[in-house]
Coordinates of C-alpha atoms and ligand atoms in Angstrom, one line a residue:
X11 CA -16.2 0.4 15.4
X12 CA -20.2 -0.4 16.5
X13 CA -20.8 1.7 13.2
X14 CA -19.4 -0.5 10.8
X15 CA -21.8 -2.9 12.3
X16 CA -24.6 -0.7 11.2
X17 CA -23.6 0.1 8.3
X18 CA -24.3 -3.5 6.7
X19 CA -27.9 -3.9 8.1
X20 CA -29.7 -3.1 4.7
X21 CA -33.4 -2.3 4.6
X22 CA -34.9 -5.5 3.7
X23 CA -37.7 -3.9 2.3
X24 CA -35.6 -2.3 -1.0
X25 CA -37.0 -4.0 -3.7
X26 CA -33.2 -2.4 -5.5
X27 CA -31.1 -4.9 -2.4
X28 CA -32.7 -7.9 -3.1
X29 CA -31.2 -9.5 -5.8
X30 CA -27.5 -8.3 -4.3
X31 CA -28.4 -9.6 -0.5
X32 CA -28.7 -13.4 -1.5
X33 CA -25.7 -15.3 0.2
X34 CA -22.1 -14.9 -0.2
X35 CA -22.0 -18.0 -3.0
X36 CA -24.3 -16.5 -5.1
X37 CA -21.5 -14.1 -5.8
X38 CA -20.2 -16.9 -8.3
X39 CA -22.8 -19.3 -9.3
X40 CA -27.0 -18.3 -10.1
X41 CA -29.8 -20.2 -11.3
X42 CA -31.2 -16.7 -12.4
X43 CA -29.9 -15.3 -16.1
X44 CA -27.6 -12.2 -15.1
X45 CA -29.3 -8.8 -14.8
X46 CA -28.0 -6.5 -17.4
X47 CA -25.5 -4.1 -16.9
X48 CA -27.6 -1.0 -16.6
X49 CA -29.6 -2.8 -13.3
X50 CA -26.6 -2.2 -12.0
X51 CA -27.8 0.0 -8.6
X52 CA -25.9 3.7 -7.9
X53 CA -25.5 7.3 -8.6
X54 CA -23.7 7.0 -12.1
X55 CA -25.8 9.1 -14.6
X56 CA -24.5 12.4 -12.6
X57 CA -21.1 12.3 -12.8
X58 CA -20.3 15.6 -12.4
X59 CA -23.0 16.5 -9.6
X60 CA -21.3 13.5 -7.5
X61 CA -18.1 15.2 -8.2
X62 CA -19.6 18.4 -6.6
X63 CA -21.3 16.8 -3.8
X64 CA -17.6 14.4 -3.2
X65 CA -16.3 18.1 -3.4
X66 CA -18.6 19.3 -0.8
X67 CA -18.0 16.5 1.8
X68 CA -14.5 16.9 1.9
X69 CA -14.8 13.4 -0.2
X70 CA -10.9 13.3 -0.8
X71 CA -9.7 13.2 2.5
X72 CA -12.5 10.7 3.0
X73 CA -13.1 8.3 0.2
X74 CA -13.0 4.9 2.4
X75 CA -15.7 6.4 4.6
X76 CA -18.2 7.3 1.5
X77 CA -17.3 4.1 0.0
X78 CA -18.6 2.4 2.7
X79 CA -21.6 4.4 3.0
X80 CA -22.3 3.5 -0.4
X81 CA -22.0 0.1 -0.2
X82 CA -25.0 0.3 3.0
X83 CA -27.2 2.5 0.5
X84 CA -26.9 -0.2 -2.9
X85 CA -25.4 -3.3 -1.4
X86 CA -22.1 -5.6 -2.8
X87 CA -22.4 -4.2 -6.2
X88 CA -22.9 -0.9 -7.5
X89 CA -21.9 1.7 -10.3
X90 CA -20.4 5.7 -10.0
X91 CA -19.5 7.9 -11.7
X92 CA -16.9 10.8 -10.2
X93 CA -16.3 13.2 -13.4
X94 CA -14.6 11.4 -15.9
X95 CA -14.1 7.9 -13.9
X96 CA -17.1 5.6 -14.4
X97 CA -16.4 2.4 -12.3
X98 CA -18.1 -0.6 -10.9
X99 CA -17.4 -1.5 -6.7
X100 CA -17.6 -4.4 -5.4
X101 CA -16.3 -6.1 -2.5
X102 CA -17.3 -10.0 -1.7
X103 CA -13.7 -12.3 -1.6
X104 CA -15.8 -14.5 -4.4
X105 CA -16.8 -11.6 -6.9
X106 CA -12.7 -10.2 -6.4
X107 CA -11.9 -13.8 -7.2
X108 CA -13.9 -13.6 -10.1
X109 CA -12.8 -10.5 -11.2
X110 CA -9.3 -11.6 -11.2
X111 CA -9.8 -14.2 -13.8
X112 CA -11.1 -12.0 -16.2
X113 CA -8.0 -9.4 -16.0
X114 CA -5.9 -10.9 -19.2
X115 CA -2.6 -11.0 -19.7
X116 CA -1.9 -7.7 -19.5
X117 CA -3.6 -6.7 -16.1
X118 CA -4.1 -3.0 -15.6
X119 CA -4.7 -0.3 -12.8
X120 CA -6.8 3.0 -12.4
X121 CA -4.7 5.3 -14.6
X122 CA -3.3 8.1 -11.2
X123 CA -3.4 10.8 -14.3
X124 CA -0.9 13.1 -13.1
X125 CA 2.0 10.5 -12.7
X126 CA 2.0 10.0 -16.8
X127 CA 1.1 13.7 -17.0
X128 CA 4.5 14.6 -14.8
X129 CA 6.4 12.4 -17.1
X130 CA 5.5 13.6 -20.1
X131 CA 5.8 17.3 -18.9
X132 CA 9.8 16.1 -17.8
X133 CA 10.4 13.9 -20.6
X134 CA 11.0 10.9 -18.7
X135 CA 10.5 7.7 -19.0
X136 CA 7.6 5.3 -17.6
X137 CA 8.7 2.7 -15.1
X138 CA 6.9 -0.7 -14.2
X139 CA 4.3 1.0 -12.5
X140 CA 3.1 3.4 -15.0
X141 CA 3.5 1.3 -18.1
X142 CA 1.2 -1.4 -20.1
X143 CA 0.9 -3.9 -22.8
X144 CA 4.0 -5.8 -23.8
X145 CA 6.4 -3.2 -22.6
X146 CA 5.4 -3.9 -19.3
X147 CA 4.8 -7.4 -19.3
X148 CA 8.6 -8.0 -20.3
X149 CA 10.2 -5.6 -18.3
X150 CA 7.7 -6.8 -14.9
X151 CA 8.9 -10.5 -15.9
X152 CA 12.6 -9.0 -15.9
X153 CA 11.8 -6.8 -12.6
X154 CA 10.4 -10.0 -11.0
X155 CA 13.0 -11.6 -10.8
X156 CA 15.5 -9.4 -8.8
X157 CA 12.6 -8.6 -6.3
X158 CA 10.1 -11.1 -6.2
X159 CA 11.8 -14.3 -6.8
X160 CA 12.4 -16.6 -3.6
X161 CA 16.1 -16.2 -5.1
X162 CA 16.1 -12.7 -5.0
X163 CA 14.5 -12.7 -1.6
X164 CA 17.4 -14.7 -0.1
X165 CA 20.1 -12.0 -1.3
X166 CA 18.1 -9.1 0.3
X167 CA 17.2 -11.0 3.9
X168 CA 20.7 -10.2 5.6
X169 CA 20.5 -6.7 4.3
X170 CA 17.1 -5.8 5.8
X171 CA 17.8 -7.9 9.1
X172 CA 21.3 -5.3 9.4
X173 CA 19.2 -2.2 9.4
X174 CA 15.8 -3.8 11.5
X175 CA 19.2 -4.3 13.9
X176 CA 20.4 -0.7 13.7
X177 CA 16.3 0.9 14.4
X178 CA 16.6 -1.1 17.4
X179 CA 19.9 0.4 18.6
X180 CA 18.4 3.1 18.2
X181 CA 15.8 3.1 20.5
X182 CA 18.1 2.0 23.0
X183 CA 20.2 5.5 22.8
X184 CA 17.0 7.4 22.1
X185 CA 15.4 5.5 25.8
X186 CA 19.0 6.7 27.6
X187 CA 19.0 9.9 26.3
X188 CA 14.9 10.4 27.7
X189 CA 16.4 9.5 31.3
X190 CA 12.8 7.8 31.7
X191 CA 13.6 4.0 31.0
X192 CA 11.5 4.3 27.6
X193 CA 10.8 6.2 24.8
X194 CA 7.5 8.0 23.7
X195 CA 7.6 9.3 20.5
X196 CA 5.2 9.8 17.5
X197 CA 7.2 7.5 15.2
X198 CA 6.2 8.8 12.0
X199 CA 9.4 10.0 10.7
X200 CA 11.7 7.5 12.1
X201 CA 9.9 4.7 10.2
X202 CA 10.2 7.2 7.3
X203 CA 13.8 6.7 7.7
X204 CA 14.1 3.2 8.6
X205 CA 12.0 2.2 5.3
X206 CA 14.0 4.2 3.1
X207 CA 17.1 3.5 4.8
X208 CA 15.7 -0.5 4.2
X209 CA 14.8 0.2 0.5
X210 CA 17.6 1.6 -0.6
X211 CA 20.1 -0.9 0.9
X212 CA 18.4 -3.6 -1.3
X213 CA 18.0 -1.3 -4.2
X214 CA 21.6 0.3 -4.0
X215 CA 23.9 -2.2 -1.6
X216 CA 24.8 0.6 0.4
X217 CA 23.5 2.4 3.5
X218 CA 22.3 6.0 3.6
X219 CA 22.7 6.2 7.7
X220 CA 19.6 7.2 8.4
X221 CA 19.0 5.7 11.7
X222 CA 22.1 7.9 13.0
X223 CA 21.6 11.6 14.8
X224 CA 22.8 13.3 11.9
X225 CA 20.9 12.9 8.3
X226 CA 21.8 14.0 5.4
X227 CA 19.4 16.6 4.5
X228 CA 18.8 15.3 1.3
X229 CA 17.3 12.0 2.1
X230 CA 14.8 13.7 4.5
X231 CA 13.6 16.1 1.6
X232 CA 13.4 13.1 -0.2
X233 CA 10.6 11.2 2.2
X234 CA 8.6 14.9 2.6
X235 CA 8.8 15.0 -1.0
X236 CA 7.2 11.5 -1.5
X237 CA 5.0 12.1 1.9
X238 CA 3.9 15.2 -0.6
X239 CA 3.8 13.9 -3.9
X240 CA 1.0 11.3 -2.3
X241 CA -0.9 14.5 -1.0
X242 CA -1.2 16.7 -4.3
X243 CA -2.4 13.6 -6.2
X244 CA -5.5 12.8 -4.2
X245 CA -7.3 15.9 -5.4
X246 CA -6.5 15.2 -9.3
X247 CA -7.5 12.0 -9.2
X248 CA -10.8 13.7 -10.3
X249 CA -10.0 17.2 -11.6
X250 CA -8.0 16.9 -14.7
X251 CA -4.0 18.1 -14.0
X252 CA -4.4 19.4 -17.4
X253 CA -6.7 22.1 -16.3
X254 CA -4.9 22.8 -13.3
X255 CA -1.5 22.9 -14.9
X256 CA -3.2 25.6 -17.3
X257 CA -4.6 27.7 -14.6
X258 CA -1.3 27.4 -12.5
X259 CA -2.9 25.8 -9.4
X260 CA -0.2 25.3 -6.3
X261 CA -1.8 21.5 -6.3
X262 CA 0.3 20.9 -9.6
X263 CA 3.1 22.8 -9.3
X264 CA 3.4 21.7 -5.9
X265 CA 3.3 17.8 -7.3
X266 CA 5.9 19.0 -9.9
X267 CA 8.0 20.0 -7.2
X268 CA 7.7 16.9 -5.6
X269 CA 8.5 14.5 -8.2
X270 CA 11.5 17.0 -9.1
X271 CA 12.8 16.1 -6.1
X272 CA 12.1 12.2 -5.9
X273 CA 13.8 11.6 -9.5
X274 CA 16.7 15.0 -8.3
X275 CA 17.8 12.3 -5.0
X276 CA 17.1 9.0 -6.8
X277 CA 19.1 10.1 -10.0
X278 CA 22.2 11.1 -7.8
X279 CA 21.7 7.6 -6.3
X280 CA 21.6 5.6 -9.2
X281 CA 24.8 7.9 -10.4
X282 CA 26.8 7.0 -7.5
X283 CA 26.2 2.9 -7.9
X284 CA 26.5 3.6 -12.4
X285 CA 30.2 5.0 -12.2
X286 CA 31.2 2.8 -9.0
X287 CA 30.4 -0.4 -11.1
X288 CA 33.9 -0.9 -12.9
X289 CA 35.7 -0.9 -9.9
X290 CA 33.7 -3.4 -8.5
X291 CA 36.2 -6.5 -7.3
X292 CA 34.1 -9.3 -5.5
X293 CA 31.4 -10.7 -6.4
X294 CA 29.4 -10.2 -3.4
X295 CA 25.5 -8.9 -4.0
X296 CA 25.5 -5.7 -3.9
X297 CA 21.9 -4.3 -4.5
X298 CA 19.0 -4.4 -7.7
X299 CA 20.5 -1.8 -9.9
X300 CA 24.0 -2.9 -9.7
X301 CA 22.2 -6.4 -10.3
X302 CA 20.3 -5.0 -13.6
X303 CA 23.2 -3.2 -14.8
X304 CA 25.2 -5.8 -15.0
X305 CA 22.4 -8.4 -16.7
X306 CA 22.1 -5.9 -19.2
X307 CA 18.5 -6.9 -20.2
X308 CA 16.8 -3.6 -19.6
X309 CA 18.0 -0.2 -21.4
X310 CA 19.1 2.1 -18.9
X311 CA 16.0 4.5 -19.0
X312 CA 13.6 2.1 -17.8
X313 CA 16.1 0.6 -15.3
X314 CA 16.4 4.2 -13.6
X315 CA 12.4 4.7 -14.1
X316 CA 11.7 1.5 -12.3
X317 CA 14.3 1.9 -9.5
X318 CA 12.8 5.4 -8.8
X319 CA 9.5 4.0 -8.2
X320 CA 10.6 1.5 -6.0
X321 CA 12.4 3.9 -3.8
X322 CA 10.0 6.4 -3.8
X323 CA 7.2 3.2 -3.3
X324 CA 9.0 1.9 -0.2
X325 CA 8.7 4.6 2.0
X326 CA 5.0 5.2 3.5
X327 CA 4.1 2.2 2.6
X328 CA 6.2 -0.2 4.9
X329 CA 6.2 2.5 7.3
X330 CA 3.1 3.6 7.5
X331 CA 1.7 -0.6 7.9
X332 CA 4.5 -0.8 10.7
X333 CA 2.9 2.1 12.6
X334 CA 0.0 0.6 12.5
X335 CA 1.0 -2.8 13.5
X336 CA 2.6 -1.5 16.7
X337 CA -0.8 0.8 17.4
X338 CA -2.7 -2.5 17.1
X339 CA 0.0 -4.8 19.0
X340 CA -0.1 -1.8 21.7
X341 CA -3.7 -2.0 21.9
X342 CA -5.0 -5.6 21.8
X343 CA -5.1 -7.4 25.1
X344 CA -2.5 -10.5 25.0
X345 CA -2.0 -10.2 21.6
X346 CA 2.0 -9.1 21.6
X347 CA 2.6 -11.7 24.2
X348 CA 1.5 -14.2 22.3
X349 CA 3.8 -13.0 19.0
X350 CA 6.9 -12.2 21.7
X351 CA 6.6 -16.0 22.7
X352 CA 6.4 -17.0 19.2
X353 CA 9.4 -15.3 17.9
X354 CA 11.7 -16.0 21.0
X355 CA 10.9 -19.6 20.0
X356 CA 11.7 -19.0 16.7
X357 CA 14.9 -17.6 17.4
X358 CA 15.6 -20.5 19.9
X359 CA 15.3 -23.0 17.1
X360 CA 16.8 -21.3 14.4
X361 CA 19.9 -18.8 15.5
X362 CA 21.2 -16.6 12.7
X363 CA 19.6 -18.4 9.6
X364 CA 17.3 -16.2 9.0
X365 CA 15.2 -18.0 6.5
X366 CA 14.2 -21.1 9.2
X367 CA 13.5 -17.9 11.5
X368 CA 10.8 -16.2 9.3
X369 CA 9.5 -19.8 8.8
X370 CA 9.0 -20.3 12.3
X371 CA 6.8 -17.0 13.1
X372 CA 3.3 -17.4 11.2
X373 CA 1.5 -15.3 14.0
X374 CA 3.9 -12.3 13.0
X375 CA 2.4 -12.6 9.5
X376 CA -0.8 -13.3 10.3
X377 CA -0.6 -9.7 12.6
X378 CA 1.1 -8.3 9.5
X379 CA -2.0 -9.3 7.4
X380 CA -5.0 -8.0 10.2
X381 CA -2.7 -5.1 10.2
X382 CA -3.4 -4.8 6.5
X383 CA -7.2 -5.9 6.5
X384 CA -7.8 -2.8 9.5
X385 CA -5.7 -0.2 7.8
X386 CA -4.7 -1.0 3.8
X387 CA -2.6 0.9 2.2
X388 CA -4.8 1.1 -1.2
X389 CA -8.5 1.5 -0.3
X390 CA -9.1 -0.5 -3.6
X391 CA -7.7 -2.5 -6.0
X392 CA -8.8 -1.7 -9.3
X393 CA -8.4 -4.1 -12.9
X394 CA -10.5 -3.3 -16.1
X395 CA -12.1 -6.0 -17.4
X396 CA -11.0 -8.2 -20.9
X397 CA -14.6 -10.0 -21.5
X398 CA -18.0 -10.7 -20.8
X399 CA -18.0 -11.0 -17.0
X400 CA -20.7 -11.9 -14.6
X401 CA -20.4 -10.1 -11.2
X402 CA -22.7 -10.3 -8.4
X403 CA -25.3 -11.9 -11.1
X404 CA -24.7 -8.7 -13.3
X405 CA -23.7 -8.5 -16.2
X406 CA -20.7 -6.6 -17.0
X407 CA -19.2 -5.8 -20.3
X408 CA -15.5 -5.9 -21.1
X409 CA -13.3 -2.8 -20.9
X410 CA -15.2 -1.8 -17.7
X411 CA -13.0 -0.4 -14.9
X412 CA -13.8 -2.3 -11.8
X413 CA -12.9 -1.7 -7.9
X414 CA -12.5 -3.7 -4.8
X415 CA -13.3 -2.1 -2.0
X416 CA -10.4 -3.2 0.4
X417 CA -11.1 -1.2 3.0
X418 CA -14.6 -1.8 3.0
X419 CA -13.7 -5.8 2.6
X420 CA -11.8 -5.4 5.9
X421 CA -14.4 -4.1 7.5
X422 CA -17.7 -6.1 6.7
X423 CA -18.6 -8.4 9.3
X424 CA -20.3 -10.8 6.6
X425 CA -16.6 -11.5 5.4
X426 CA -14.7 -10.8 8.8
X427 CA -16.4 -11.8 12.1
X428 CA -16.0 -8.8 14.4
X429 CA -13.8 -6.9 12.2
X430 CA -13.2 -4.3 15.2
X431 CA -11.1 -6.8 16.9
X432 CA -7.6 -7.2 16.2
X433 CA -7.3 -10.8 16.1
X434 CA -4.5 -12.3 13.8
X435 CA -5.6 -16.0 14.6
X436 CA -8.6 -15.1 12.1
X437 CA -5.6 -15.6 9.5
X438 CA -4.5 -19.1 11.4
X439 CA -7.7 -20.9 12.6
X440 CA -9.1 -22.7 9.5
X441 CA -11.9 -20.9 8.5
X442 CA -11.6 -19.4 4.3
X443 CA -9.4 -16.9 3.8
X444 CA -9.7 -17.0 -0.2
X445 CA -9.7 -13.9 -2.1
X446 CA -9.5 -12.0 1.9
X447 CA -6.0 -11.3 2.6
X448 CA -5.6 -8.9 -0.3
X449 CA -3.2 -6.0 0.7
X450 CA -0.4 -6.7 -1.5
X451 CA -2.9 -7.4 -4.6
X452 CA -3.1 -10.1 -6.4
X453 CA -1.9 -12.3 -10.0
X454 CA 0.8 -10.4 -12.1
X455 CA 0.1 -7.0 -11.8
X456 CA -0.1 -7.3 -7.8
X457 CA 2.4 -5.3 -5.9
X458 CA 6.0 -5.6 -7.1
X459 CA 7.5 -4.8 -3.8
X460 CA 5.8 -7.3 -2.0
X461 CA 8.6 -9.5 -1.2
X462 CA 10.7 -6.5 0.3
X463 CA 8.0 -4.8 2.1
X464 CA 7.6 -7.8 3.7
X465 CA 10.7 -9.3 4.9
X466 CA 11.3 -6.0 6.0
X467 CA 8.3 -5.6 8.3
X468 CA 8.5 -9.2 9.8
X469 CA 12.6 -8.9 10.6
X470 CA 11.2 -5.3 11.8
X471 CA 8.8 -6.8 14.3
X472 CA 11.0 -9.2 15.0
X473 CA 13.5 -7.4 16.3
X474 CA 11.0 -5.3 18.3
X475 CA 9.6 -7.9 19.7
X476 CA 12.9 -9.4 21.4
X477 CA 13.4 -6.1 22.5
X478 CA 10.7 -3.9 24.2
X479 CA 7.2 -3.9 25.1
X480 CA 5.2 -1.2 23.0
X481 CA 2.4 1.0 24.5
X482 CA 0.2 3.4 23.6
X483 CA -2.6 4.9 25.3
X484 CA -5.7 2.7 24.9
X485 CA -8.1 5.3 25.2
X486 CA -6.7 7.5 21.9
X487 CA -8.2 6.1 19.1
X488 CA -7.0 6.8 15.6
X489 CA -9.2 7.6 12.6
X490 CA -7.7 7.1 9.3
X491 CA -7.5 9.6 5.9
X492 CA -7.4 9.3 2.8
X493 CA -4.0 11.1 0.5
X494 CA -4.2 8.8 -1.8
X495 CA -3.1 6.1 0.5
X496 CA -4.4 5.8 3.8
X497 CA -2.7 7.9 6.7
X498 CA -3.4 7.9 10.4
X499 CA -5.9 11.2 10.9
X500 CA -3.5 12.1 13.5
X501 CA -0.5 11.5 14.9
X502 CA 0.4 8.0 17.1
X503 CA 2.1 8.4 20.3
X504 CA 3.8 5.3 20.5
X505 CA 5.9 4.1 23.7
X506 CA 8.7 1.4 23.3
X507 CA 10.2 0.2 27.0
X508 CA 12.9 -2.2 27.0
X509 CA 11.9 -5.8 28.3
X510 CA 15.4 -6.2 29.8
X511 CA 14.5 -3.2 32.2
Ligands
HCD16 C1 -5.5 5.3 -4.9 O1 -8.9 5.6 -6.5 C2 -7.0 5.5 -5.0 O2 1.8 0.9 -4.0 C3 -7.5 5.4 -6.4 C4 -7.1 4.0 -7.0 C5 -5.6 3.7 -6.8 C6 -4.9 3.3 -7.8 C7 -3.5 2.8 -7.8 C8 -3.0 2.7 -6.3 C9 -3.5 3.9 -5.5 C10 -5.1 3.9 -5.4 C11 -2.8 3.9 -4.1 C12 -1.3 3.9 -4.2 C13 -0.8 2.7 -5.0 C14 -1.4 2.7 -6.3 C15 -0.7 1.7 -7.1 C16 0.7 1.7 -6.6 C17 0.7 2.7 -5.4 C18 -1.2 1.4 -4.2 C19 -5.6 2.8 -4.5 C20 1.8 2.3 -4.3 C21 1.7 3.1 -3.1 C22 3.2 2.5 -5.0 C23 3.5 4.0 -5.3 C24 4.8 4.1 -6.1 C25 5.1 5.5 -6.5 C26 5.5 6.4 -5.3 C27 6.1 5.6 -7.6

């Protein structure tokens, strides 16, 4: 952690830093005229060499760690070029901010190339994720709704609170059956199953049983099949899938493989709820697709699209951020205490209503956002710009694809005070957090499963809380790599020992 320290002392004496080193502010507002857009500092007239030399240092599994290097060597503001991407990084809260109010109406991400390319090879239809202009401004709108809306919230909180409930029964058979009054496990694949289990209760109304002995086998190939699809697309991100698909590499036919499988399990899902729907009865919720088939708004394609992305989305995402949380909560001295008290309080004061409970527990959000800051799930955010835009007193011209750094974000102490320390009073104590607490993106394109992924980690860590005390051993740090999103670089023991014990 020292090193990341380092990493932002920046020769004083590079005449290239100058400009970029004056205070945070200037991010915004400069008595200077902006510097044009070829000032801009960085390796981006080799594109392909850079490639090469990414290549070389094992750059893929690695991007957040070159990233930041970067940003030591050319400061808050610089331009690369990786093969065919040319974008602009930057990373101060103020020049995000500004980016953000140049993204239009129709916001856009880094185009992941072989998502469309899969689609268009299968013939199937773009979901929310994938798709742009009007199309997707409607459909989002639509989408937004059903998961994003505090009314849609509200008909999903009793759902997720059920199976945050069941992980925790769980544990107590899995701490019996060790014989050792706790349980040490690396908890990668049960979180697997509790998110999907989680995901598709709200998507579907029903519940898989995934936090039982037996699992269908089915729904496991279904999380290695997204833990895999994440895997193969880190490498073409840069080399074109095109070229791969032509020379047959086991990188693209591995990813078809993959997706086959996703869309195979999520098809038979949506199936299942499609020809159960005329004998529904009551008019209890029962899930977002039974909930968009019955609005009718959407035409069936997309609906199925959409839902498939949010399964296959909700898996080692809320999962992995969970894992994290408990390494952190493990690790930091008087930190769970302080969230055990808070909750149990909570609890206290509000019994089974569950939206006074998650009212009552900012600390448990604030961990879930310094869980996000240390370890995001996207290393960047990314948004092309619509017009003339001055960043970091530079000029930049519309159309250009920009990045925030998150991770690197987390990390600078200029815009995080000791960002080694896991300390989620940062979030609580006053001082700005504007344009810092990131994770979920931000404006209309930000992340559409925000609201679930959410709920479901704070009734998760909720329930963990009242229950056991979790350990780790101190001494084990974990490094992090990049598969497109960010993964542990190896595995987490985790111990969870019931307080009642
Ligand atoms: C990956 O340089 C690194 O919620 C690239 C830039 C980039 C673009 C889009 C990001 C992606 C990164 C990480 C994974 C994200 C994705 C947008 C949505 C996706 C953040 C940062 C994710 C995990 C949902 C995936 C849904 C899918 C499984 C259908």
């Amino acid at each position: 952690m020292l090193l990341t320290r380092r990493l932002f002392v920046l020769p004083s004496t590079s005449g290239l830093l100058n400009h970029s080193l004056a205070s945070e502010s200037s991010a915004v507002v400069s008595n200077q005229p902006p510097l044009p857009y070829e000032h801009l500092p960085g390796d981006w007239k080799k594109g392909w060499r850079n490639l090469y030399h990414f290549w070389r240092k094992d750059g893929f599994h690695n991007m957040h760690h070159l990233m930041m290097k970067n940003y030591q060597r050319f400061g808050p503001i610089y331009r690369e070029t990786l093969g065919t991407h040319d974008s602009v990084f930057i990373q101060h809260p103020e020049d995000a901010a500004a980016l953000f109010q140049v993204e239009g109406i129709h916001p856009e991400r880094l185009r992941i190339q072989p998502w469309y390319e899969y689609r268009d090879y299968r013939n199937k239809r773009y979901g929310v994720l994938l798709k742009s202009g009007e199309d997707w401004r409607c459909q989002r709108l639509i989408l937004n709704r059903e998961v994003l809306s505090v009314a849609g919230m509200n008909r999903f909180l009793p759902l997720l609170d059920s199976v945050g409930q069941d992980f925790v029964r769980r544990v107590y058979t899995q701490v019996e059956r060790s014989d050792r009054g706790k349980w040490t496990a690396d908890l990668t694949n049960e979180l697997f199953r509790f998110a999907l289990e989680s995901i598709c209760y709200v998507l579907y109304g029903q519940r898989l049983g995934l936090l039982q002995d037996y699992i269908n086998p089915e729904s496991q190939k279904f999380i290695d099949s997204v833990t895999l699809m994440f895997h193969t697309t880190s490498p073409m991100l840069y080399i074109p899938p095109r070229l791969l698909r032509l020379i047959n590499s086991s990188i693209w036919t591995d990813h078809v493989k993959a997706w086959d499988s996703i869309f195979n399990h999520a098809d038979r899902c949506i199936q299942g709820i499609y020809s159960s729907l005329r004998q529904r009865t009551n008019n209890t919720y029962s899930g977002v697709l039974s909930s968009l088939l019955l609005q009718d708004q959407l035409p069936l394609e997309d609906i199925k699209a959409s839902i498939t992305e949010l399964m296959a989305g909700g898996v080692d995402t809320t999962s992995m951020t969970l894992q994290w949380a408990m390494y952190e909560l493990a690790r930091a001295p008087g930190v769970q205490e302080k969230l055990r008290a808070e909750v149990l309080a909570a609890r206290a004061a509000s019994g089974s209503d569950l939206t006074a409970l998650l009212k009552r527990i900012p600390l448990v959000k604030a961990a879930l956002k310094e869980t996000l800051r240390l370890h995001p799930v996207a290393i960047t955010l990314q948004r092309y710009t619509r017009r003339d835009t001055i960043l970091h007193n530079h000029m930049i011209p519309p159309g250009t694809l920009v990045q925030v750094g998150l991770y690197a974000m987390g990390r600078n102490p200029d815009v995080f005070p000791s960002p080694e320390q896991f300390s989620p009073e940062r979030w609580l104590g006053g001082g700005s957090t504007h344009f810092r607490g990131l994770g979920f993106g931000f404006g209309p394109r930000q992340c559409i499963g925000r609201r679930i992924a959410e709920m479901e980690m704070q009734l998760f860590l909720i329930h963990v809380l009242e229950n056991f005390k979790i350990e780790t051993n101190r001494m084990a740090e974990v490094g992090t790599t990049f598969n497109l999103i960010i993964f542990p670089s190896k595995p987490i023991q985790l111990t969870l020992r019931p307080l009642s014990l």
